[in-house]
Structures are given as C-alpha cells and as structure tokens.
Amino acid sequence: MDEISTELDTLNTEVIGQMNDWINLIGGGDAGRWIGALVVLVVFFILKRVMAAGVLVGLRRLAHQHKQSMLANVLDAFALPLQTLVMLAGVYFAIELLALPEGITSALFEATSLAAGFSIFWAMFRAVEPLGVSFNSLIGRFGAGLGDDLRQFFIRGVKTLIAVIGIVILLEGWGIDVSAFLGGLGLAGMAVALAAKDSVANIFGGLTIFADNLYKRGDWVETPHFEGTVEVVGLRATKVRTFAKALVTMPNAQIVDSPVINWSRMTHRRIKMVIGLEYRTTAKQMEAIVDQVRDFLKNDEDVAQTSVAQMVHLSDFGASSINIDLYYFTTTTDWVKWRDIRNRHIIAFKRIVEEEGAGFAFPSQSLYVETLPENFSKNSDDQREPRQIG
C-alpha cells in the first residue's frame, strides 16, 4: 500500500508540474490560472461524457454478448458514481492550478475528498442490488418465493451496513470522534439489549423459518393464530393475507413456537364422503353399488391410485340410512380443480345409485304404537254436529 501511495503522489506531482508549465506558456498570472482551471474542468467533463457514452456502454454490450447480465447491471450501477469521481478529479486539479490561499485550498480539498468518499460508497450501495441476483444460486434450495425473500433481506442488510460504514467514515473525516460516541452507547448496551430481546427473538425466529424452509411467499399456511396466504416473509415478522382478505402480521418468534400446517406442501388432496342408502335397499343392490363406486374411482384419472389410501366400504347402520364411507385422494392439490372433481363425483355416485334402483335416505323417524287407548275407536267414531256461528 505504501508503494502504491508513493507512486500516486509521484504521478500527481508530475501532472501538476506539467499543468503549471502549460499555464506559464500561456502567460501565467491569476487570469491564466483561472483559464487553465476552466480548461481542466471542461476536459474532465468531456472525459466523463466519453466514459459514459463510450467505455461503459462498450463494456455493457460486451457483457451482454457473453451473457453476463449481472456484470452489465453492476456497470450500470457504477456509471453515475464513476462519472462523479471523474468530475471530482477535475475539480481537484483545478484547485491545484488556482493556487488559492492555504485555508481555502485546504477546505476545498477536504470537501472534494469527502465527496469522493461518498461517491465510492454510493457506487457500492448501488451495486448491492445487481450483485444480489448472484445470491439466487446460493438460496435456490429454499424455493423461488423464500429465495426472493432471503435475497431482499440480504440486499437490505448489506445496504444498511454500507450506509453505516460510510456515515462513520464521513463523520470521522469531518473531525467528529465517532469512536467516543459509540463507546458512550456501550453504557446503555444492557438497557438496549433488554428492551430489544423480543426483537432479537423475532430475528432468530425469522432465521429459523429461512433455515427450515417452513413456508415461502404464496404458500397457504395454518397456525393456531391465523390461516391464509403468505405475502411477506420478513426477518422480524410474517404477513399473511387471510381468506377474509384481512392482513395479519405475526412476529416470527410466536410462529416458530407453534405448529404450522403448510397446506401448499400437500402431495394429494383428500376427499371424504358418506353416501346414505335407504333401509329398504337390498343386500344385492348394496354390493353392486359398492363395486361400481370402486370401479369408478379406479378408472378415474383424477383420482390418485398409488401411495395413498383408496377405500369404499359399508361403514354402519345409521339412524335413518345404511352408510357407505368413501375415503380417497385426488392427483391435483389445486382447490378449484379439487372442487370440480368432487362435483363430478357426486353426480356420478348419484347416477350409480339410481341405476341400481336404490335411493338416498333422508333423515326420518318412525313411530310404533304397541297399544291404543280403549276409547280411541269410540272417539274416532264420534259424530258431532257442526257448530253454527251467528
């Protein structure tokens, strides 16, 4: 580093010497120095335009030709800060040529140095987002939705870190003792830690969600606290849109400490159904109905045939019906398609029962009377004269 600094100082001295020689050739004096400073600014402005329209554009095209879109995006992010640095270099040499009083020169150099430092951190800040695209390859195993949430968290975290470091360095450049200020904050560290313990727990809860891949954006989840579609997986909290279209924000610490059902991870979707046949249905009819329902499910391409249960059985004698219990799964997990399949199956089962000459039972009660009162028949034969009104 010392060798590089020495080389830069030597180069700076030579450039400034050459520029002073050029000023002396055109007459020197204050007027010549102001004209020289203006020429330097114009030259660096033209250099900035050449860099923007020539060098950077050429590099971006070359990157696109080699399918390096990330590099092209990084160059786009660097464009404005680099142009600013070029103009600041021109300002620096212009100040050197003017030979202003030492106090003014020192203040201008300090301002230029701070602006150059700001431009460097500005370039780094702008480059974080395009560089975050390469982060996708590291988080691909988390899935598209959760991977995007992790990438956004990475981008926000790195941007915050760059901004904090940049502010600290700029404050140090202005002569502010930041280390003493940070040391003073350490006195209140315990109080801050106690106040932020819930936030820390939520942050670790968010990291647990990311690491265990509990859910991602777009998943349908259910917990004891809410049920709905995940919209945002943040580091501190998760936002879920309920089926009533309300937005629920739940701290991550509470989520990871409770059971989470991720319905979007279903491999198949279940159908449970009970068919109630009338008691007057014969045993032969019941056997035929059960066999036909089984055949129908085995030949339906929308019904899962392997790795899951498929059961059709006479289950019990109900209060008003003989029940057939159906338990099977569809190949799709899409809710709308599942409802269409269930709708079609209900019609098919109704048709099977009707074709066998049986019927569906409905809730009913039968009343059996062992004996009747002795005067029941007399009262039923009682012929009363109609009453007259008026």
CSV table of C-alpha atoms in Angstrom, one decimal:
chain,number,residue,atom,x,y,z
A,1,MET,CA,0.0,0.0,0.0
A,2,ASP,CA,2.9,2.4,0.8
A,3,GLU,CA,4.4,1.8,-2.6
A,4,ILE,CA,1.1,2.5,-4.3
A,5,SER,CA,0.6,5.7,-2.3
A,6,THR,CA,4.2,6.8,-3.3
A,7,GLU,CA,3.5,6.1,-6.9
A,8,LEU,CA,0.3,8.1,-6.9
A,9,ASP,CA,2.0,11.0,-5.1
A,10,THR,CA,4.7,11.0,-7.8
A,11,LEU,CA,2.2,10.9,-10.6
A,12,ASN,CA,0.2,13.7,-9.0
A,13,THR,CA,3.3,15.8,-8.7
A,14,GLU,CA,4.3,15.2,-12.3
A,15,VAL,CA,0.8,16.0,-13.6
A,16,ILE,CA,0.5,19.2,-11.6
A,17,GLY,CA,4.1,20.2,-12.7
A,18,GLN,CA,3.1,19.7,-16.4
A,19,MET,CA,0.0,21.7,-15.9
A,20,ASN,CA,1.9,24.6,-14.3
A,21,ASP,CA,4.4,24.6,-17.2
A,22,TRP,CA,1.4,24.8,-19.5
A,23,ILE,CA,0.0,27.8,-17.6
A,24,ASN,CA,3.4,29.5,-17.7
A,25,LEU,CA,3.4,29.1,-21.5
A,26,ILE,CA,0.1,30.9,-21.9
A,27,GLY,CA,1.3,33.8,-19.7
A,28,GLY,CA,0.8,32.7,-16.2
A,29,GLY,CA,-0.8,35.0,-13.6
A,30,ASP,CA,-4.1,34.8,-11.9
A,31,ALA,CA,-6.1,35.1,-15.2
A,32,GLY,CA,-4.0,32.3,-16.8
A,33,ARG,CA,-4.6,30.1,-13.8
A,34,TRP,CA,-8.4,30.7,-13.9
A,35,ILE,CA,-8.4,30.0,-17.6
A,36,GLY,CA,-6.4,26.8,-17.0
A,37,ALA,CA,-8.7,25.6,-14.3
A,38,LEU,CA,-11.7,26.2,-16.5
A,39,VAL,CA,-10.0,24.2,-19.3
A,40,VAL,CA,-9.2,21.4,-16.9
A,41,LEU,CA,-12.9,21.2,-15.9
A,42,VAL,CA,-14.0,21.2,-19.5
A,43,VAL,CA,-11.5,18.5,-20.3
A,44,PHE,CA,-12.7,16.3,-17.4
A,45,PHE,CA,-16.3,17.0,-18.3
A,46,ILE,CA,-15.6,15.7,-21.9
A,47,LEU,CA,-13.8,12.7,-20.4
A,48,LYS,CA,-16.8,12.0,-18.2
A,49,ARG,CA,-19.1,12.1,-21.3
A,50,VAL,CA,-16.7,9.8,-23.2
A,51,MET,CA,-16.6,7.3,-20.3
A,52,ALA,CA,-20.4,7.3,-20.1
A,53,ALA,CA,-21.2,7.1,-23.8
A,54,GLY,CA,-18.2,5.1,-24.9
A,55,VAL,CA,-16.3,3.0,-22.3
A,56,LEU,CA,-19.2,2.0,-20.1
A,57,VAL,CA,-21.6,1.4,-23.0
A,58,GLY,CA,-19.0,-0.8,-24.7
A,59,LEU,CA,-18.4,-2.8,-21.6
A,60,ARG,CA,-22.1,-3.3,-21.1
A,61,ARG,CA,-22.6,-4.5,-24.6
A,62,LEU,CA,-19.6,-6.9,-24.2
A,63,ALA,CA,-21.1,-8.2,-21.0
A,64,HIS,CA,-24.5,-8.8,-22.7
A,65,GLN,CA,-22.8,-10.6,-25.6
A,66,HIS,CA,-21.1,-13.0,-23.2
A,67,LYS,CA,-24.4,-13.4,-21.3
A,68,GLN,CA,-23.1,-11.7,-18.2
A,69,SER,CA,-26.2,-9.7,-17.4
A,70,MET,CA,-25.1,-9.3,-13.7
A,71,LEU,CA,-21.9,-7.6,-14.8
A,72,ALA,CA,-23.8,-5.4,-17.1
A,73,ASN,CA,-26.1,-4.4,-14.3
A,74,VAL,CA,-23.2,-3.7,-12.0
A,75,LEU,CA,-21.7,-1.4,-14.7
A,76,ASP,CA,-25.0,0.4,-14.8
A,77,ALA,CA,-24.9,0.9,-11.1
A,78,PHE,CA,-21.3,2.2,-11.2
A,79,ALA,CA,-22.0,4.6,-14.1
A,80,LEU,CA,-23.1,7.7,-12.1
A,81,PRO,CA,-20.7,7.4,-9.2
A,82,LEU,CA,-17.7,6.9,-11.7
A,83,GLN,CA,-18.7,10.0,-13.6
A,84,THR,CA,-18.9,11.9,-10.4
A,85,LEU,CA,-15.4,10.7,-9.4
A,86,VAL,CA,-14.0,11.9,-12.8
A,87,MET,CA,-15.5,15.3,-12.3
A,88,LEU,CA,-14.1,15.4,-8.7
A,89,ALA,CA,-10.7,14.6,-10.1
A,90,GLY,CA,-11.1,17.6,-12.5
A,91,VAL,CA,-12.1,19.8,-9.5
A,92,TYR,CA,-9.0,18.6,-7.6
A,93,PHE,CA,-6.6,19.6,-10.4
A,94,ALA,CA,-8.4,22.8,-11.0
A,95,ILE,CA,-7.9,23.7,-7.3
A,96,GLU,CA,-4.2,22.9,-7.6
A,97,LEU,CA,-3.9,25.2,-10.5
A,98,LEU,CA,-5.7,28.2,-8.9
A,99,ALA,CA,-3.1,28.4,-6.0
A,100,LEU,CA,-5.7,29.9,-3.7
A,101,PRO,CA,-4.9,30.8,0.0
A,102,GLU,CA,-4.0,27.8,2.1
A,103,GLY,CA,-7.1,27.9,4.2
A,104,ILE,CA,-9.4,28.0,1.3
A,105,THR,CA,-7.4,25.3,-0.6
A,106,SER,CA,-7.4,23.0,2.4
A,107,ALA,CA,-11.2,23.4,2.9
A,108,LEU,CA,-11.9,22.7,-0.8
A,109,PHE,CA,-9.6,19.7,-0.8
A,110,GLU,CA,-11.4,18.3,2.3
A,111,ALA,CA,-14.8,18.8,0.7
A,112,THR,CA,-13.6,17.1,-2.5
A,113,SER,CA,-12.1,14.2,-0.5
A,114,LEU,CA,-15.4,13.7,1.4
A,115,ALA,CA,-17.4,13.9,-1.9
A,116,ALA,CA,-15.0,11.3,-3.4
A,117,GLY,CA,-15.5,9.0,-0.4
A,118,PHE,CA,-19.3,9.5,-0.7
A,119,SER,CA,-19.1,8.6,-4.4
A,120,ILE,CA,-17.3,5.3,-3.6
A,121,PHE,CA,-19.8,4.3,-1.0
A,122,TRP,CA,-22.6,5.4,-3.4
A,123,ALA,CA,-21.2,3.1,-6.1
A,124,MET,CA,-21.0,0.2,-3.6
A,125,PHE,CA,-24.6,0.9,-2.4
A,126,ARG,CA,-25.9,0.9,-6.0
A,127,ALA,CA,-24.1,-2.3,-6.8
A,128,VAL,CA,-25.6,-4.3,-4.0
A,129,GLU,CA,-28.9,-5.0,-5.8
A,130,PRO,CA,-27.5,-6.3,-9.1
A,131,LEU,CA,-25.0,-8.4,-7.1
A,132,GLY,CA,-27.9,-9.8,-5.1
A,133,VAL,CA,-29.0,-11.6,-8.3
A,134,SER,CA,-26.0,-13.9,-7.9
A,135,PHE,CA,-27.2,-14.7,-4.4
A,136,ASN,CA,-30.1,-16.7,-6.0
A,137,SER,CA,-27.8,-19.5,-6.8
A,138,LEU,CA,-26.9,-19.9,-3.2
A,139,ILE,CA,-30.5,-19.9,-2.0
A,140,GLY,CA,-32.1,-21.9,-4.8
A,141,ARG,CA,-32.8,-24.8,-2.5
A,142,PHE,CA,-35.2,-22.7,-0.4
A,143,GLY,CA,-37.6,-22.3,-3.3
A,144,ALA,CA,-38.5,-19.3,-5.5
A,145,GLY,CA,-40.6,-17.4,-3.0
A,146,LEU,CA,-38.5,-17.9,0.0
A,147,GLY,CA,-35.3,-17.4,-2.0
A,148,ASP,CA,-36.6,-14.0,-3.1
A,149,ASP,CA,-37.3,-13.1,0.5
A,150,LEU,CA,-33.8,-14.1,1.5
A,151,ARG,CA,-32.3,-12.1,-1.4
A,152,GLN,CA,-34.3,-9.0,-0.3
A,153,PHE,CA,-33.1,-9.5,3.3
A,154,PHE,CA,-29.5,-9.8,2.0
A,155,ILE,CA,-29.8,-6.7,-0.1
A,156,ARG,CA,-31.3,-4.6,2.8
A,157,GLY,CA,-28.7,-5.9,5.3
A,158,VAL,CA,-25.7,-5.1,3.1
A,159,LYS,CA,-27.1,-1.7,2.1
A,160,THR,CA,-27.6,-0.8,5.7
A,161,LEU,CA,-24.0,-2.0,6.6
A,162,ILE,CA,-22.5,0.1,3.7
A,163,ALA,CA,-24.6,3.1,4.8
A,164,VAL,CA,-23.5,2.8,8.4
A,165,ILE,CA,-19.8,2.4,7.5
A,166,GLY,CA,-20.0,5.3,5.0
A,167,ILE,CA,-21.6,7.6,7.6
A,168,VAL,CA,-19.0,6.7,10.2
A,169,ILE,CA,-16.1,7.4,7.8
A,170,LEU,CA,-17.6,10.7,6.6
A,171,LEU,CA,-18.1,11.8,10.2
A,172,GLU,CA,-14.5,10.9,11.0
A,173,GLY,CA,-13.5,12.9,8.0
A,174,TRP,CA,-15.3,15.9,9.4
A,175,GLY,CA,-13.4,15.6,12.6
A,176,ILE,CA,-16.2,14.1,14.7
A,177,ASP,CA,-15.0,11.5,17.2
A,178,VAL,CA,-17.3,8.6,16.3
A,179,SER,CA,-15.5,6.1,18.4
A,180,ALA,CA,-16.1,8.1,21.6
A,181,PHE,CA,-19.8,8.3,20.7
A,182,LEU,CA,-20.0,4.6,20.1
A,183,GLY,CA,-18.2,4.0,23.3
A,184,GLY,CA,-20.8,6.0,25.1
A,185,LEU,CA,-23.5,3.9,23.6
A,186,GLY,CA,-22.0,0.9,25.2
A,187,LEU,CA,-23.0,2.3,28.6
A,188,ALA,CA,-26.6,1.8,27.7
A,189,GLY,CA,-26.0,-1.5,26.0
A,190,MET,CA,-27.6,-3.6,28.7
A,191,ALA,CA,-30.8,-1.5,28.7
A,192,VAL,CA,-31.0,-1.6,24.9
A,193,ALA,CA,-30.4,-5.4,25.0
A,194,LEU,CA,-33.2,-5.9,27.5
A,195,ALA,CA,-35.6,-3.7,25.5
A,196,ALA,CA,-34.7,-5.4,22.3
A,197,LYS,CA,-34.9,-9.0,23.5
A,198,ASP,CA,-38.2,-9.6,21.7
A,199,SER,CA,-36.9,-8.2,18.5
A,200,VAL,CA,-33.8,-10.5,18.8
A,201,ALA,CA,-36.1,-13.4,19.4
A,202,ASN,CA,-38.1,-12.5,16.3
A,203,ILE,CA,-34.9,-12.2,14.2
A,204,PHE,CA,-33.8,-15.7,15.3
A,205,GLY,CA,-37.4,-16.9,14.5
A,206,GLY,CA,-37.0,-15.5,11.0
A,207,LEU,CA,-33.7,-17.2,10.5
A,208,THR,CA,-35.4,-20.4,11.7
A,209,ILE,CA,-38.1,-20.0,9.1
A,210,PHE,CA,-35.5,-19.5,6.4
A,211,ALA,CA,-33.3,-22.3,7.5
A,212,ASP,CA,-36.1,-24.9,8.0
A,213,ASN,CA,-38.0,-23.6,4.9
A,214,LEU,CA,-41.3,-23.7,6.9
A,215,TYR,CA,-43.1,-21.7,4.2
A,216,LYS,CA,-42.5,-19.2,1.4
A,217,ARG,CA,-44.3,-16.3,-0.2
A,218,GLY,CA,-47.6,-17.6,-1.8
A,219,ASP,CA,-48.0,-20.7,0.5
A,220,TRP,CA,-51.3,-21.5,2.2
A,221,VAL,CA,-50.5,-22.0,5.8
A,222,GLU,CA,-52.5,-22.5,9.0
A,223,THR,CA,-51.4,-21.9,12.6
A,224,PRO,CA,-53.4,-21.6,15.8
A,225,HIS,CA,-53.3,-17.8,15.2
A,226,PHE,CA,-54.3,-17.5,11.6
A,227,GLU,CA,-54.9,-19.2,8.2
A,228,GLY,CA,-54.3,-17.7,4.8
A,229,THR,CA,-51.7,-17.0,2.1
A,230,VAL,CA,-48.2,-15.8,3.0
A,231,GLU,CA,-47.5,-12.4,1.4
A,232,VAL,CA,-44.2,-11.3,3.1
A,233,VAL,CA,-41.6,-13.4,5.0
A,234,GLY,CA,-39.6,-10.7,6.9
A,235,LEU,CA,-36.8,-11.1,9.3
A,236,ARG,CA,-38.9,-9.8,12.2
A,237,ALA,CA,-42.5,-10.8,11.2
A,238,THR,CA,-44.6,-12.6,8.6
A,239,LYS,CA,-47.5,-11.0,6.9
A,240,VAL,CA,-50.4,-13.3,5.9
A,241,ARG,CA,-53.5,-12.5,3.9
A,242,THR,CA,-56.4,-14.4,5.4
A,243,PHE,CA,-59.2,-15.8,3.2
A,244,ALA,CA,-61.4,-12.9,4.5
A,245,LYS,CA,-58.8,-10.6,2.8
A,246,ALA,CA,-57.5,-9.2,6.1
A,247,LEU,CA,-53.8,-8.8,6.5
A,248,VAL,CA,-52.3,-10.4,9.6
A,249,THR,CA,-48.8,-9.5,10.8
A,250,MET,CA,-47.4,-12.1,13.3
A,251,PRO,CA,-44.0,-12.0,15.0
A,252,ASN,CA,-41.8,-14.8,13.8
A,253,ALA,CA,-41.0,-15.9,17.4
A,254,GLN,CA,-44.6,-16.7,18.0
A,255,ILE,CA,-44.9,-18.6,14.7
A,256,VAL,CA,-41.9,-20.9,15.2
A,257,ASP,CA,-43.1,-21.8,18.7
A,258,SER,CA,-46.5,-23.0,17.4
A,259,PRO,CA,-47.4,-25.8,15.0
A,260,VAL,CA,-47.5,-24.7,11.4
A,261,ILE,CA,-49.5,-26.5,8.7
A,262,ASN,CA,-48.3,-25.8,5.2
A,263,TRP,CA,-51.3,-26.9,3.0
A,264,SER,CA,-49.4,-25.9,-0.1
A,265,ARG,CA,-47.0,-28.8,0.5
A,266,MET,CA,-49.8,-31.4,0.0
A,267,THR,CA,-48.9,-34.2,-2.4
A,268,HIS,CA,-52.6,-35.1,-2.9
A,269,ARG,CA,-55.9,-33.6,-1.8
A,270,ARG,CA,-58.3,-35.7,0.2
A,271,ILE,CA,-62.0,-36.4,-0.4
A,272,LYS,CA,-64.1,-37.8,2.5
A,273,MET,CA,-67.8,-38.6,1.7
A,274,VAL,CA,-70.6,-40.6,3.1
A,275,ILE,CA,-73.4,-42.0,0.9
A,276,GLY,CA,-76.6,-42.8,2.9
A,277,LEU,CA,-78.8,-45.5,1.3
A,278,GLU,CA,-82.4,-46.2,2.3
A,279,TYR,CA,-83.0,-49.2,4.6
A,280,ARG,CA,-85.2,-50.8,2.0
A,281,THR,CA,-82.1,-51.2,-0.2
A,282,THR,CA,-81.4,-54.9,-0.7
A,283,ALA,CA,-78.0,-56.5,0.1
A,284,LYS,CA,-77.6,-57.3,-3.6
A,285,GLN,CA,-78.1,-53.7,-4.5
A,286,MET,CA,-75.6,-52.5,-1.9
A,287,GLU,CA,-73.0,-54.9,-3.1
A,288,ALA,CA,-73.5,-53.7,-6.7
A,289,ILE,CA,-73.3,-50.0,-5.7
A,290,VAL,CA,-70.1,-50.5,-3.7
A,291,ASP,CA,-68.5,-52.4,-6.6
A,292,GLN,CA,-69.5,-49.8,-9.1
A,293,VAL,CA,-68.2,-46.9,-7.0
A,294,ARG,CA,-64.8,-48.8,-6.5
A,295,ASP,CA,-64.6,-49.4,-10.3
A,296,PHE,CA,-65.4,-45.7,-11.0
A,297,LEU,CA,-62.6,-44.5,-8.7
A,298,LYS,CA,-60.0,-46.9,-10.0
A,299,ASN,CA,-60.7,-45.8,-13.6
A,300,ASP,CA,-60.8,-42.1,-12.9
A,301,GLU,CA,-57.5,-40.4,-14.0
A,302,ASP,CA,-58.1,-37.5,-11.5
A,303,VAL,CA,-58.0,-40.0,-8.5
A,304,ALA,CA,-54.6,-41.0,-7.0
A,305,GLN,CA,-54.1,-44.7,-7.4
A,306,THR,CA,-50.8,-45.3,-5.6
A,307,SER,CA,-49.0,-44.3,-2.4
A,308,VAL,CA,-52.3,-43.2,-0.8
A,309,ALA,CA,-55.4,-44.9,0.5
A,310,GLN,CA,-58.5,-45.5,-1.6
A,311,MET,CA,-61.3,-47.0,0.4
A,312,VAL,CA,-65.0,-47.6,-0.3
A,313,HIS,CA,-66.9,-49.6,2.4
A,314,LEU,CA,-70.2,-50.0,4.0
A,315,SER,CA,-69.5,-48.4,7.4
A,316,ASP,CA,-72.5,-48.6,9.7
A,317,PHE,CA,-76.2,-48.6,10.2
A,318,GLY,CA,-77.2,-45.0,10.7
A,319,ALA,CA,-80.3,-43.6,12.3
A,320,SER,CA,-82.1,-43.4,9.0
A,321,SER,CA,-79.7,-44.9,6.5
A,322,ILE,CA,-77.1,-47.6,5.7
A,323,ASN,CA,-73.9,-45.6,5.1
A,324,ILE,CA,-71.2,-46.1,2.6
A,325,ASP,CA,-67.9,-44.4,3.6
A,326,LEU,CA,-65.6,-43.1,0.8
A,327,TYR,CA,-62.1,-42.0,1.5
A,328,TYR,CA,-59.7,-41.3,-1.4
A,329,PHE,CA,-57.3,-38.6,-2.8
A,330,THR,CA,-57.2,-36.6,-6.0
A,331,THR,CA,-54.0,-36.1,-8.0
A,332,THR,CA,-54.4,-32.4,-8.0
A,333,THR,CA,-54.0,-30.1,-5.0
A,334,ASP,CA,-55.5,-27.1,-6.6
A,335,TRP,CA,-58.6,-26.1,-4.7
A,336,VAL,CA,-60.7,-25.1,-7.6
A,337,LYS,CA,-59.9,-28.2,-9.6
A,338,TRP,CA,-60.5,-30.3,-6.5
A,339,ARG,CA,-64.0,-28.8,-6.1
A,340,ASP,CA,-64.7,-29.6,-9.8
A,341,ILE,CA,-63.7,-33.2,-9.3
A,342,ARG,CA,-65.8,-33.5,-6.2
A,343,ASN,CA,-68.8,-32.0,-8.0
A,344,ARG,CA,-68.4,-34.5,-10.9
A,345,HIS,CA,-68.1,-37.5,-8.5
A,346,ILE,CA,-71.2,-36.6,-6.6
A,347,ILE,CA,-73.2,-36.6,-9.8
A,348,ALA,CA,-71.6,-40.0,-10.8
A,349,PHE,CA,-72.4,-41.6,-7.4
A,350,LYS,CA,-76.0,-40.3,-7.6
A,351,ARG,CA,-76.3,-41.9,-11.1
A,352,ILE,CA,-74.8,-45.3,-9.8
A,353,VAL,CA,-77.4,-45.4,-7.0
A,354,GLU,CA,-80.3,-44.6,-9.3
A,355,GLU,CA,-79.3,-47.1,-11.9
A,356,GLU,CA,-79.4,-49.8,-9.3
A,357,GLY,CA,-82.9,-48.9,-8.4
A,358,ALA,CA,-81.9,-47.7,-4.9
A,359,GLY,CA,-82.4,-44.3,-3.3
A,360,PHE,CA,-80.7,-41.9,-1.0
A,361,ALA,CA,-82.0,-41.8,2.6
A,362,PHE,CA,-83.1,-38.6,4.3
A,363,PRO,CA,-83.5,-38.0,8.0
A,364,SER,CA,-86.8,-39.5,9.1
A,365,GLN,CA,-88.4,-41.1,12.2
A,366,SER,CA,-90.9,-44.0,12.5
A,367,LEU,CA,-93.3,-44.2,15.4
A,368,TYR,CA,-94.5,-47.6,16.5
A,369,VAL,CA,-97.5,-47.8,19.0
A,370,GLU,CA,-98.0,-51.1,20.9
A,371,THR,CA,-101.5,-50.4,22.2
A,372,LEU,CA,-104.1,-47.8,21.8
A,373,PRO,CA,-106.4,-46.3,24.4
A,374,GLU,CA,-109.7,-48.1,24.9
A,375,ASN,CA,-111.8,-45.1,24.0
A,376,PHE,CA,-109.7,-44.3,20.9
A,377,SER,CA,-112.0,-46.1,18.5
A,378,LYS,CA,-115.1,-44.5,20.1
A,379,ASN,CA,-113.7,-41.1,19.8
A,380,SER,CA,-112.8,-41.7,16.2
A,381,ASP,CA,-116.4,-42.7,15.5
A,382,ASP,CA,-118.0,-39.8,17.4
A,383,GLN,CA,-120.2,-37.9,15.0
A,384,ARG,CA,-120.5,-34.4,16.2
A,385,GLU,CA,-122.9,-31.9,14.8
A,386,PRO,CA,-121.2,-28.9,13.3
A,387,ARG,CA,-121.3,-25.8,15.3
A,388,GLN,CA,-123.2,-22.9,14.0
A,389,ILE,CA,-121.9,-19.4,14.2
A,390,GLY,CA,-124.2,-16.4,14.2
